[in-house]
Amino acid sequence: MADAFDFDLFVIGGGSGGVRAARVAASEYDAKVGLAEDDRYGGTCVIRGCVPKKLMVFASEYSVMAEDAQSYGWDMKAGPFNWHGFKTKLNDELDRLEGVYRKLLDGSGVERFDQRARIRDAHTVELADGTTKTAKHILVATGGAPVRPDLPNADLGIVSDDIFNLEQLPKSILIIGGGYIACEFACILNGLGVEVALHYRGAQILRGFDDEARGLVAESMRESGIDLVMGSNIVEMALAGEQEDGPRPTASDAAMGASARDAEVLRKQSDGAAAGQSGPIWVKTSNGGERVYDMVLFATGRAPSTKDMGLEDAGVGIGRRGEIEVDAYSQTAVPSIYAIGDVTNRVNLTPVAIREGMAFVKTVFGGEPTPVDHDLIASAIFTQPEMGTVGMSEEEAREAEPVEIYCTSFKPMQTAFAGKPNRVLMKLVVSKETRVVLGCHIVAPNAGELIQMVGIAVKAGLTKEQFDATCAVHPTMSEELVTMRNPMRTA
Ligand code: NDP
């Protein structure tokens, strides 16, 4: 096609959303497509998010599995975790996946530019090497990046991108934040043998999710040994020994004499240096606590990557959080410029970015205006146990209409047999009037897998009676979702 322009479509950003849109436009609609990426192909999800995180979740679960196996008659014990060995294999896998992404683009006929691109005007993109490319349509899919709080010395802390590149795991870590990333990495690192403290400024982690479900996740995290502190935030940090009033006592110092403390600080400093990190970090929290940690992780949210992109000058609207403002078709205020994925800060999940990319291609190249459906998206938080969730929380639903709550929490067979206190939760939020299941919340091993299936039923608008008409699969944890006869409460 490409008439007066170099390209029909130029995509900025080679993550899940951008690659999918580029590929489909080129291979299914015969569009001439260019794509620029200045980092590794695959974006946050593949390179520094979902994929390496999930592999770390798997790695972190083996120590507990080995422990439980003894109750099932196996004579086995997990030895020490080999971070270096795991990381090497992880990097090989990420290299392989990045290669797949490059091949998919090349195979679809998309022209790749492995460099940064910014927008010069409504139809022109400027590449880092100074060349410009014109395009009938431009799609911005630059994603987002972690943000640190505005705090002196905040750069002493790491962000989630850095975890996968650590030379060595720390012995202790303070995680700041109570969202997806904070909770997932608290569980992962705890499972890998790191001493983990998580401080969250609010009253309960995972704000916005169902209260009962997040309560159980918090309880399980504490049971597994994570020091979960609510109503606390970081107020000061410095390299240990360099804080304003000189060395200060640490929590572990209370149990140590002064000379033992000095020796411990020195040991931690040398550990820090060996890890290629800045060294142990002294931290003061808003609840008055002071302690030295080997590492501090800021899991304090992500911001859309819109800086220095030339967007405002081109006339694209930017929102309060730095996001690109788009309509239901992902179109910006400049008709030829569209944006999808985390850079638009709508629902920041990989499958959503992919759907937004597909809807964009259908709208622009298929001649079928397709709005993006952001309703009833199921998601999972890969804590241990996982939380799977779709639809309204009890708190949201009872504000909207009268509801019945069907809920059960119990010790699942597998870990109960191993003598573990672990509990799971199965919960349905049901409209009293229409009987439609408005929300489902599961806290259990593999809840992510379970909620994918329940998501179909909830998205289809099925009623509690239709759930009940489905025969149970026995013995499973999720059979409870079709056997809860009486509401636990109405609200
Ligand atoms: P979230 O927005 O989920 O959580 C950020 C956390 O940091 C919140 O608890 C927030 O507190 C806290 N916070 C923000 N600013 C500060 C501050 N200045 N000081 C102290 N605490 C602060 O962000 P994440 O980075 O965890 O995740 C980003 C997004 O990535 C998620 O929203 C999700 O869409 C996606 N994601 C999805 C995953 C999955 O599907 N499993 C996994 C990982 C990420 P408060 O609640 O008070 O605002």
XYZ file of C-alpha atoms and ligand atoms in Angstrom:
539
model
C 0.000 0.000 0.000
C 2.291 2.739 1.442
C 1.408 5.400 -1.243
C 3.044 8.748 -0.352
C 4.580 7.446 2.889
C 7.583 5.197 3.580
C 5.307 2.919 5.622
C 1.615 2.261 6.144
C 2.355 1.722 9.829
C 5.313 2.570 12.005
C 5.289 0.991 15.466
C 7.438 2.389 18.277
C 8.134 -0.346 20.835
C 8.770 -4.058 20.359
C 6.902 -5.469 23.350
C 3.946 -7.827 23.304
C 1.411 -5.262 22.047
C 3.596 -3.543 19.454
C 4.967 -6.768 17.980
C 1.500 -8.305 17.684
C 0.037 -5.228 15.952
C 3.013 -4.956 13.564
C 2.960 -8.620 12.686
C -0.787 -8.875 12.065
C -0.924 -5.644 10.037
C 1.916 -6.897 7.826
C 0.962 -10.555 7.446
C -2.852 -10.388 7.395
C -3.446 -6.985 5.797
C -0.384 -6.736 3.590
C 0.588 -3.420 5.167
C 4.130 -2.079 4.846
C 5.260 -1.950 8.464
C 8.340 -0.600 10.266
C 9.088 -1.119 13.961
C 11.698 0.507 16.199
C 12.939 -0.942 19.504
C 15.938 0.400 21.400
C 16.181 -2.436 23.908
C 15.485 -6.142 23.709
C 12.503 -7.467 21.740
C 9.682 -8.858 23.848
C 9.398 -5.846 26.151
C 8.606 -5.880 29.847
C 6.633 -9.125 29.781
C 9.285 -11.274 28.134
C 12.520 -9.630 29.225
C 11.945 -8.152 32.696
C 8.420 -9.055 33.760
C 5.936 -11.907 33.510
C 8.206 -14.541 31.957
C 11.367 -14.315 34.098
C 9.178 -13.604 37.150
C 7.117 -16.777 36.609
C 10.278 -18.837 36.141
C 11.516 -17.393 39.446
C 8.186 -18.325 41.044
C 8.740 -21.926 39.908
C 12.312 -21.874 41.218
C 11.194 -20.526 44.581
C 8.550 -23.210 45.124
C 10.902 -26.195 45.093
C 12.238 -25.735 48.636
C 8.741 -26.082 50.120
C 7.897 -28.921 47.722
C 10.978 -30.838 48.871
C 9.930 -30.265 52.477
C 6.373 -31.495 51.803
C 7.644 -34.497 49.842
C 9.055 -35.925 53.062
C 5.496 -36.248 54.385
C 4.683 -38.281 51.293
C 7.445 -40.776 51.983
C 10.265 -39.273 49.934
C 13.676 -39.173 51.519
C 14.696 -35.812 50.142
C 15.870 -32.403 51.282
C 16.454 -29.279 49.219
C 20.107 -28.232 49.223
C 21.213 -24.605 48.771
C 19.802 -22.632 45.848
C 22.274 -21.970 43.041
C 21.332 -18.469 41.836
C 24.171 -18.329 39.339
C 23.162 -21.617 37.693
C 19.515 -20.602 37.560
C 20.299 -17.132 36.211
C 22.451 -18.532 33.408
C 19.624 -20.818 32.321
C 17.094 -17.998 32.692
C 19.151 -15.712 30.461
C 19.481 -18.451 27.842
C 15.704 -18.816 27.831
C 15.170 -15.057 27.493
C 17.676 -14.962 24.610
C 15.729 -17.762 22.939
C 12.415 -15.943 23.366
C 13.856 -12.678 22.112
C 15.065 -14.553 19.042
C 11.543 -15.871 18.505
C 10.148 -12.324 18.609
C 12.727 -11.090 16.082
C 11.976 -14.050 13.796
C 8.230 -13.466 13.998
C 8.718 -9.879 12.876
C 11.160 -10.775 10.109
C 8.924 -13.645 8.950
C 5.960 -11.269 8.656
C 7.947 -8.833 6.542
C 8.162 -6.114 9.223
C 11.264 -3.925 8.797
C 13.082 -3.686 12.131
C 15.068 -0.696 13.385
C 17.067 -1.616 16.491
C 17.239 1.892 17.866
C 15.212 4.509 19.684
C 12.521 6.399 17.797
C 10.592 9.543 18.652
C 7.753 11.364 16.960
C 8.574 14.413 14.879
C 5.061 15.132 13.577
C 1.746 13.432 12.838
C 3.293 11.267 10.108
C 7.025 11.326 10.815
C 9.232 9.306 13.124
C 12.831 10.278 13.847
C 15.335 7.512 14.587
C 18.333 7.800 16.912
C 20.726 7.694 13.931
C 19.141 10.913 12.655
C 17.145 9.396 9.790
C 13.421 9.980 9.498
C 10.646 7.678 8.308
C 7.186 8.716 7.276
C 4.091 6.626 7.945
C 0.365 6.877 7.305
C -0.240 5.617 10.858
C 2.022 5.619 13.904
C 1.431 3.272 16.829
C 3.109 4.070 20.151
C 3.598 0.957 22.270
C 6.492 1.985 24.501
C 5.141 0.458 27.732
C 6.146 1.697 31.162
C 9.007 1.607 33.623
C 9.320 1.261 37.408
C 9.386 4.448 39.460
C 11.281 5.127 42.681
C 9.774 7.361 45.370
C 11.008 10.940 45.561
C 13.481 10.391 48.403
C 17.158 11.311 48.893
C 19.402 8.317 48.069
C 16.508 6.429 46.448
C 18.948 5.260 43.770
C 20.579 3.033 46.391
C 17.521 0.830 46.061
C 16.838 -1.468 43.130
C 13.655 -1.814 41.055
C 12.075 -4.977 39.677
C 14.011 -4.711 36.371
C 17.259 -5.174 38.327
C 16.301 -8.388 40.113
C 17.018 -10.607 37.136
C 20.546 -9.210 36.790
C 21.742 -9.526 40.380
C 25.206 -11.065 40.659
C 24.156 -12.686 43.883
C 20.996 -12.839 45.960
C 21.020 -10.652 49.077
C 20.786 -12.204 52.517
C 18.142 -9.687 53.536
C 15.880 -7.338 51.600
C 13.385 -4.602 52.399
C 10.587 -4.332 49.848
C 8.625 -1.075 49.709
C 5.098 -1.249 48.251
C 2.060 -3.458 48.541
C 1.012 -4.081 44.927
C 1.498 -6.964 42.509
C 5.269 -6.640 42.203
C 5.993 -6.124 45.905
C 3.940 -9.140 46.967
C 5.133 -11.440 44.195
C 8.821 -10.702 44.799
C 8.402 -10.961 48.563
C 7.168 -14.542 48.078
C 9.753 -15.409 45.423
C 12.735 -14.150 47.411
C 11.439 -15.692 50.619
C 11.182 -19.036 48.820
C 14.765 -18.660 47.578
C 15.994 -18.241 51.145
C 16.285 -14.446 51.418
C 15.165 -12.807 54.668
C 12.300 -10.592 53.471
C 10.595 -7.583 55.069
C 7.782 -5.821 53.193
C 6.629 -2.391 54.320
C 3.409 -1.001 52.888
C 2.056 2.475 53.616
C -1.613 1.365 53.644
C -3.602 -0.831 56.021
C -3.537 -3.978 53.873
C -1.549 -5.164 50.841
C -3.096 -5.473 47.370
C -5.347 -2.447 47.578
C -8.410 -2.715 45.358
C -8.723 -6.486 45.518
C -11.339 -8.373 47.551
C -10.686 -7.771 51.281
C -11.082 -11.382 52.357
C -8.835 -12.640 49.574
C -6.024 -10.188 50.229
C -6.360 -10.853 53.953
C -5.645 -14.520 53.359
C -2.691 -13.753 51.071
C -1.232 -11.507 53.796
C -1.759 -14.169 56.464
C -0.106 -16.819 54.270
C 2.854 -14.530 53.557
C 3.365 -14.002 57.281
C 3.068 -17.754 57.948
C 5.784 -18.412 55.388
C 8.150 -16.110 57.266
C 7.827 -12.744 55.511
C 7.949 -9.766 57.872
C 4.893 -7.885 56.641
C 4.570 -4.408 58.156
C 1.487 -2.309 57.399
C 1.148 1.457 57.820
C 4.864 1.952 57.298
C 6.903 3.668 54.615
C 10.543 4.457 54.050
C 11.539 7.955 55.187
C 15.352 7.923 55.011
C 18.017 5.713 53.529
C 21.812 5.812 53.256
C 24.721 3.462 52.780
C 25.186 1.709 56.138
C 27.617 3.731 58.240
C 27.072 6.881 56.185
C 23.760 7.970 57.644
C 23.704 11.447 59.187
C 24.299 10.649 62.868
C 26.883 7.939 62.216
C 26.186 4.235 62.669
C 22.895 3.544 64.366
C 21.612 0.441 66.040
C 19.892 -2.069 63.796
C 17.088 -4.458 64.709
C 19.476 -7.389 64.687
C 21.924 -5.366 66.821
C 19.552 -5.637 69.729
C 20.506 -9.265 69.953
C 24.244 -8.545 69.402
C 27.019 -6.821 71.307
C 28.577 -3.675 69.776
C 31.679 -5.425 68.440
C 29.559 -8.202 66.974
C 27.479 -5.499 65.344
C 30.498 -3.832 63.756
C 31.692 -7.176 62.471
C 28.252 -7.837 61.047
C 28.166 -4.469 59.258
C 31.593 -5.178 57.775
C 30.473 -8.631 56.684
C 27.387 -7.178 55.041
C 29.473 -4.495 53.335
C 31.756 -7.076 51.812
C 28.747 -9.205 50.806
C 27.229 -6.140 49.158
C 30.415 -5.372 47.276
C 30.676 -8.962 46.110
C 27.114 -8.802 44.854
C 28.014 -5.836 42.665
C 25.523 -3.754 44.639
C 26.204 -0.503 46.420
C 26.493 -2.224 49.826
C 24.225 -2.705 52.812
C 21.698 0.051 53.281
C 20.568 1.730 56.454
C 16.882 2.483 56.399
C 14.565 4.472 58.626
C 10.855 3.797 58.317
C 7.878 5.962 59.227
C 7.021 3.725 62.162
C 10.319 4.742 63.746
C 12.211 1.527 62.939
C 15.867 1.599 61.801
C 17.664 -1.336 60.250
C 20.372 -2.339 57.867
C 19.350 -4.471 54.881
C 21.559 -5.915 52.191
C 19.172 -4.545 49.612
C 16.092 -2.352 49.219
C 13.587 -3.005 46.425
C 11.223 -0.241 45.395
C 8.033 -1.840 44.075
C 6.247 1.486 44.147
C 4.473 1.402 40.818
C 5.261 1.968 37.159
C 4.953 5.044 34.947
C 4.132 5.182 31.220
C 7.216 5.697 29.019
C 6.265 8.961 27.327
C 9.202 11.190 28.218
C 11.160 12.823 25.398
C 9.012 11.145 22.749
C 7.939 14.344 20.985
C 4.324 13.503 21.770
C 3.133 16.833 23.202
C 4.776 18.800 20.382
C 2.925 16.646 17.862
C -0.372 17.405 19.629
C -0.882 14.096 21.483
C -2.642 14.518 24.845
C -0.745 13.355 27.932
C -2.607 12.624 31.178
C -1.752 13.361 34.793
C 0.266 10.180 35.255
C 2.194 10.658 32.025
C -0.084 8.340 30.055
C -1.085 8.866 26.426
C -4.748 9.788 26.270
C -6.675 7.623 23.810
C -10.307 6.910 22.908
C -12.016 3.496 22.856
C -10.214 2.714 19.578
C -6.767 3.595 20.997
C -6.675 6.732 18.848
C -4.968 9.853 20.260
C -5.910 13.491 19.678
C -3.790 13.289 16.495
C -5.867 11.086 14.151
C -2.848 9.318 12.581
C -1.273 8.435 15.970
C -2.542 5.553 18.084
C -1.261 4.090 21.363
C -1.719 0.717 23.076
C -0.533 -1.102 26.184
C 0.944 0.221 29.431
C 1.832 3.573 27.854
C -1.909 4.333 27.909
C -2.250 3.190 31.556
C -5.642 1.541 31.053
C -5.370 -2.083 32.254
C -1.636 -2.798 32.471
C -1.532 -6.476 31.575
C 0.153 -8.232 28.639
C -2.958 -9.956 27.230
C -4.777 -6.627 27.320
C -1.995 -4.893 25.338
C -2.197 -7.709 22.774
C -5.969 -7.329 22.460
C -5.589 -3.565 22.119
C -3.065 -4.191 19.313
C -5.429 -6.566 17.529
C -8.377 -4.152 17.884
C -6.213 -1.327 16.487
C -5.270 -3.379 13.405
C -8.882 -4.413 12.796
C -10.032 -0.807 13.120
C -7.360 0.784 10.947
C -6.510 -1.920 8.399
C -9.597 -4.150 8.504
C -12.083 -1.296 8.144
C -14.016 -2.654 11.143
C -14.047 -0.113 13.984
C -13.369 -2.280 17.045
C -13.450 -0.776 20.541
C -11.370 -2.521 23.182
C -13.401 -4.439 25.769
C -11.832 -3.838 29.190
C -14.691 -5.374 31.151
C -14.326 -8.481 33.349
C -10.653 -9.189 32.746
C -9.429 -12.044 34.916
C -5.949 -11.750 36.416
C -3.657 -13.507 38.837
C -1.140 -12.395 41.395
C 1.645 -14.936 41.628
C 2.089 -14.861 45.353
C 2.333 -18.101 47.316
C -0.491 -19.065 47.385
C -1.623 -17.348 44.195
C -4.644 -15.083 44.000
C -6.927 -15.337 40.970
C -9.618 -12.773 40.530
C -12.299 -11.712 38.067
C -15.129 -9.208 38.356
C -16.189 -7.231 41.378
C -14.851 -7.561 44.897
C -17.436 -7.961 47.654
C -16.760 -4.357 48.674
C -17.344 -2.991 45.159
C -20.415 -5.129 44.493
C -22.260 -4.281 47.690
C -21.914 -0.591 46.827
C -23.573 -1.302 43.472
C -26.490 -3.568 44.491
C -27.672 -6.122 47.069
C -25.455 -9.231 46.908
C -25.089 -12.706 48.353
C -21.617 -13.904 49.300
C -20.737 -17.574 48.900
C -17.397 -18.244 50.484
C -15.409 -21.086 51.945
C -11.894 -21.318 53.323
C -10.307 -24.636 54.160
C -7.064 -26.610 54.386
C -6.502 -28.267 51.006
C -5.849 -32.010 50.957
C -2.293 -31.889 49.607
C -0.710 -29.619 52.192
C -3.005 -30.664 55.065
C -1.587 -34.194 54.644
C 1.886 -32.702 55.015
C 0.777 -31.075 58.275
C 0.844 -27.533 56.893
C -1.497 -24.765 58.158
C -2.069 -23.456 54.594
C -5.638 -22.480 53.783
C -7.308 -21.724 50.482
C -10.288 -19.498 49.708
C -13.059 -19.886 47.117
C -15.495 -16.985 46.896
C -18.396 -16.001 44.666
C -20.109 -12.617 44.739
C -23.666 -13.031 43.429
C -26.312 -10.462 42.506
C -29.360 -11.020 44.714
C -31.685 -9.801 42.008
C -30.350 -11.301 38.767
C -28.404 -14.237 40.343
C -25.484 -13.387 38.004
C -22.033 -14.158 39.434
C -20.494 -10.688 39.615
C -17.104 -11.724 40.904
C -14.968 -14.712 41.769
C -11.900 -14.657 44.021
C -9.631 -17.612 44.590
C -6.610 -17.863 46.857
C -4.992 -21.235 46.263
C -2.054 -22.934 44.589
C -2.511 -22.489 40.825
C -5.312 -19.947 41.307
C -4.093 -18.324 38.077
C -4.968 -21.476 36.149
C -8.346 -21.782 37.895
C -9.445 -18.189 37.369
C -8.773 -18.438 33.632
C -11.568 -21.043 33.450
C -13.959 -19.315 35.861
C -13.326 -16.104 33.893
C -15.167 -17.638 30.927
C -18.275 -18.287 33.022
C -18.210 -14.854 34.656
C -17.588 -13.097 31.324
C -20.525 -15.064 29.866
C -22.710 -13.657 32.652
C -23.676 -17.045 34.103
C -25.841 -17.231 37.215
C -25.150 -18.968 40.516
C -27.735 -21.594 39.535
C -25.809 -22.302 36.306
C -22.620 -22.740 38.348
C -24.551 -25.155 40.613
C -25.919 -27.109 37.622
C -22.293 -28.014 36.794
C -21.287 -31.319 38.356
C -18.276 -31.170 40.689
C -14.905 -32.656 39.771
C -13.830 -34.628 42.807
C -11.514 -34.457 44.717
C -10.362 -30.953 43.798
C -10.182 -27.628 45.591
C -12.234 -25.822 42.991
C -15.222 -28.176 43.236
C -16.289 -25.856 46.053
C -17.147 -23.273 43.391
C -20.107 -25.400 42.294
C -21.107 -26.876 45.654
C -21.549 -23.852 47.930
C -25.268 -24.145 48.682
C -25.979 -21.366 51.166
C -24.735 -17.798 51.178
C -22.343 -17.024 54.018
C -23.861 -13.541 54.232
C -25.875 -10.990 52.312
C -24.805 -7.403 51.926
P 1.010 -1.280 41.803
O 0.405 -0.023 41.335
O 0.248 -2.549 41.758
O 1.539 -1.095 43.281
C 2.351 -0.025 43.661
C 2.493 -0.066 45.166
O 3.437 0.888 45.579
C 1.189 0.253 45.866
O 1.094 -0.585 46.987
C 1.369 1.713 46.265
O 0.665 2.059 47.427
C 2.849 1.741 46.552
N 3.452 3.055 46.395
C 3.332 3.904 45.347
N 4.059 5.021 45.569
C 4.661 4.859 46.768
C 5.537 5.657 47.551
N 5.948 6.847 47.130
N 5.952 5.184 48.748
C 5.532 3.980 49.178
N 4.707 3.171 48.493
C 4.277 3.606 47.297
O 2.372 -1.365 40.973
P 3.369 -2.548 40.714
O 4.652 -1.856 40.433
O 3.315 -3.579 41.752
O 2.807 -3.166 39.381
C 2.565 -2.331 38.244
C 1.522 -2.934 37.347
O 2.096 -4.008 36.647
C 0.325 -3.520 38.079
O -0.658 -2.572 38.340
C -0.137 -4.571 37.136
O -1.035 -3.991 36.226
C 1.132 -5.001 36.417
N 1.623 -6.298 36.952
C 0.845 -7.398 36.802
C 1.257 -8.615 37.288
C 0.386 -9.809 37.139
O -0.541 -9.772 36.330
N 0.597 -10.873 37.909
C 2.547 -8.761 37.963
C 3.275 -7.548 38.076
C 2.817 -6.362 37.588
P -0.894 2.467 47.386
O -1.663 1.189 47.291
O -1.097 3.151 48.698
O -1.068 3.363 46.212
